[in-house]
PDB file of C-alpha atoms in Angstrom:
ATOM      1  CA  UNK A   1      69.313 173.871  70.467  1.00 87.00           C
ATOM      2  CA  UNK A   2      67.080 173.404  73.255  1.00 93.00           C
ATOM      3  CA  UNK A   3      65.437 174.891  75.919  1.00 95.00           C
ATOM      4  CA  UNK A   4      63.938 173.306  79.363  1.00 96.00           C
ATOM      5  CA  UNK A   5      60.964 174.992  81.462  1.00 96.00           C
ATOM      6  CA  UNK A   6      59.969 173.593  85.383  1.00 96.00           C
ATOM      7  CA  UNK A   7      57.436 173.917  87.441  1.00 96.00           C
ATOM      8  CA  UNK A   8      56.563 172.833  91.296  1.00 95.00           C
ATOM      9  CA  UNK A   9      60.276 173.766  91.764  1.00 95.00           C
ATOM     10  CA  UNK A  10      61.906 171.765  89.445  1.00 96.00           C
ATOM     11  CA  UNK A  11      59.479 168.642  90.180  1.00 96.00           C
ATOM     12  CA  UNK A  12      58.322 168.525  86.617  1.00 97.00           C
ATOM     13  CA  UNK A  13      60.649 169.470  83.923  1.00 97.00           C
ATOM     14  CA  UNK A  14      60.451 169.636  79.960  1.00 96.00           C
ATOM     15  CA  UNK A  15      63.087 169.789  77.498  1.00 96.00           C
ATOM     16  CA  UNK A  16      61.814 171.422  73.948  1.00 95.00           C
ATOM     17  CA  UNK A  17      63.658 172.382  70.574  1.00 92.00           C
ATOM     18  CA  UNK A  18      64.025 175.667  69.170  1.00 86.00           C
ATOM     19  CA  UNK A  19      61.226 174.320  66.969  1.00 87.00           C
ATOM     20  CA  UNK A  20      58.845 173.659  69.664  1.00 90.00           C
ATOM     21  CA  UNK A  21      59.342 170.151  69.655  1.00 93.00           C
ATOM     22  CA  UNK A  22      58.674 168.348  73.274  1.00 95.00           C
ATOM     23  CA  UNK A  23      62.223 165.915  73.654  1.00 96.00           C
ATOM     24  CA  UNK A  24      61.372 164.640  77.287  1.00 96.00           C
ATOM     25  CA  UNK A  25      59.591 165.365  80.439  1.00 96.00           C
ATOM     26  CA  UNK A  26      60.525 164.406  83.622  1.00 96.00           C
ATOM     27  CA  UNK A  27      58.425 163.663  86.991  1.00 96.00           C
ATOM     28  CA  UNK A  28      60.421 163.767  90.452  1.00 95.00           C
ATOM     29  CA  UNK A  29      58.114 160.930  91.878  1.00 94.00           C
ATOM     30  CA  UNK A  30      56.887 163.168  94.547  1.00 92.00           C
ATOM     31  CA  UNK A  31      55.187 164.998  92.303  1.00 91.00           C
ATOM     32  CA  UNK A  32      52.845 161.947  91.071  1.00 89.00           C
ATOM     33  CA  UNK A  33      51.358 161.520  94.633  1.00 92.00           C
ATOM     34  CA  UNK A  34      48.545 164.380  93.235  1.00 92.00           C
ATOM     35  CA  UNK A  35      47.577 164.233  89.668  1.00 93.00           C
ATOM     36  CA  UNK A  36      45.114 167.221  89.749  1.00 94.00           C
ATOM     37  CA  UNK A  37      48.550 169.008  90.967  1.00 95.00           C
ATOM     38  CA  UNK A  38      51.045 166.616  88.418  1.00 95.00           C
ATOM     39  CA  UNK A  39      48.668 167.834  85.513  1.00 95.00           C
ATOM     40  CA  UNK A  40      48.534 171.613  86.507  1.00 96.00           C
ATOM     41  CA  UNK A  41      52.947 171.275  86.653  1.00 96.00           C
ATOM     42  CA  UNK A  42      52.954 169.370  83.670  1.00 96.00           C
ATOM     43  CA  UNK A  43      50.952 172.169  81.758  1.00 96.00           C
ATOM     44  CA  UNK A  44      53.044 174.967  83.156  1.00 97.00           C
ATOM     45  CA  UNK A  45      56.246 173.309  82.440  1.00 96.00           C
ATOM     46  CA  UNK A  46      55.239 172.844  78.718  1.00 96.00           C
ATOM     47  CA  UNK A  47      54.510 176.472  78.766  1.00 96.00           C
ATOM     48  CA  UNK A  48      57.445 177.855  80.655  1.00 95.00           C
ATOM     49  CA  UNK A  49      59.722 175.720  77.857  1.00 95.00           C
ATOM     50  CA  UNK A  50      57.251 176.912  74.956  1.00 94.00           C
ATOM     51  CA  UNK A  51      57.942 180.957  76.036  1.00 94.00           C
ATOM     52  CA  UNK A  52      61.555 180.242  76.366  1.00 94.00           C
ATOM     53  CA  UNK A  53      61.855 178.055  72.787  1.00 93.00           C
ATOM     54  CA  UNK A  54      60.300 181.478  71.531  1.00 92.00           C
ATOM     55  CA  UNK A  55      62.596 183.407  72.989  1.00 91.00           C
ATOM     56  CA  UNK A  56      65.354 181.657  71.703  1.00 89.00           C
ATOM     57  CA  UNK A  57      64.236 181.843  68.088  1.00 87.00           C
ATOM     58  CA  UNK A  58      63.370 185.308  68.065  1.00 87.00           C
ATOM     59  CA  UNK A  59      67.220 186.341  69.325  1.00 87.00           C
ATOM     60  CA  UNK A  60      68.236 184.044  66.657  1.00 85.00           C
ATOM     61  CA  UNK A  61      66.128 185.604  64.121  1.00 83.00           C
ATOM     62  CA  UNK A  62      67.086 188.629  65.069  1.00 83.00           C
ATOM     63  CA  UNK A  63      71.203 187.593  64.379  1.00 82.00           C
ATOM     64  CA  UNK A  64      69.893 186.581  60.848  1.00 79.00           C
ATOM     65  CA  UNK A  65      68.530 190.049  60.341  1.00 74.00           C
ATOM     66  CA  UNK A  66      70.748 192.258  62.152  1.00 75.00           C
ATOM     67  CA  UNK A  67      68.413 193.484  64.062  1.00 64.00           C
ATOM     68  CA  UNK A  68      65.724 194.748  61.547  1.00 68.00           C
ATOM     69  CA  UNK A  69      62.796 194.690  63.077  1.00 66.00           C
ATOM     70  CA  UNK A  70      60.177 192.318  60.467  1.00 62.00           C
ATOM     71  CA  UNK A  71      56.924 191.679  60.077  1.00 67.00           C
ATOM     72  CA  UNK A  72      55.735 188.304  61.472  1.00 63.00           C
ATOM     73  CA  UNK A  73      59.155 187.407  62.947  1.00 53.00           C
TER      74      UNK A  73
END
């Protein structure tokens, strides 16, 4: 399973596992023109694709359990 975050609009994308796990990023090359800017949508992209890898293991986790809300899950 995966999950990909963007930022700038799509301009920078990442694709991440369930586990976290960074598969690819990918740079529209209008994006590169700036790299204070590139490095500010390459950071938010990782993050946006972190939350939603989270997201997807906690509704996944909460299949296993049915539900049941526990600890440190």
């Amino acid at each position: 399973l995966t999950v990909e975050g963007s930022a700038g609009g799509g301009a920078v994308k990442v694709v991440m596992t369930g586990k976290q796990i960074v598969e690819s990023v990918t740079i529209e090359p209008e994006a590169a023109e700036e790299v204070d800017l590139l490095q500010d949508m390459v950071l938010a992209a990782v993050n946006d694709a972190s939350s939603k890898a989270q997201e997807l293991a906690a509704q996944k986790m909460s299949v296993v359990t049915g539900g049941m809300n526990i600890p440190g899950f």
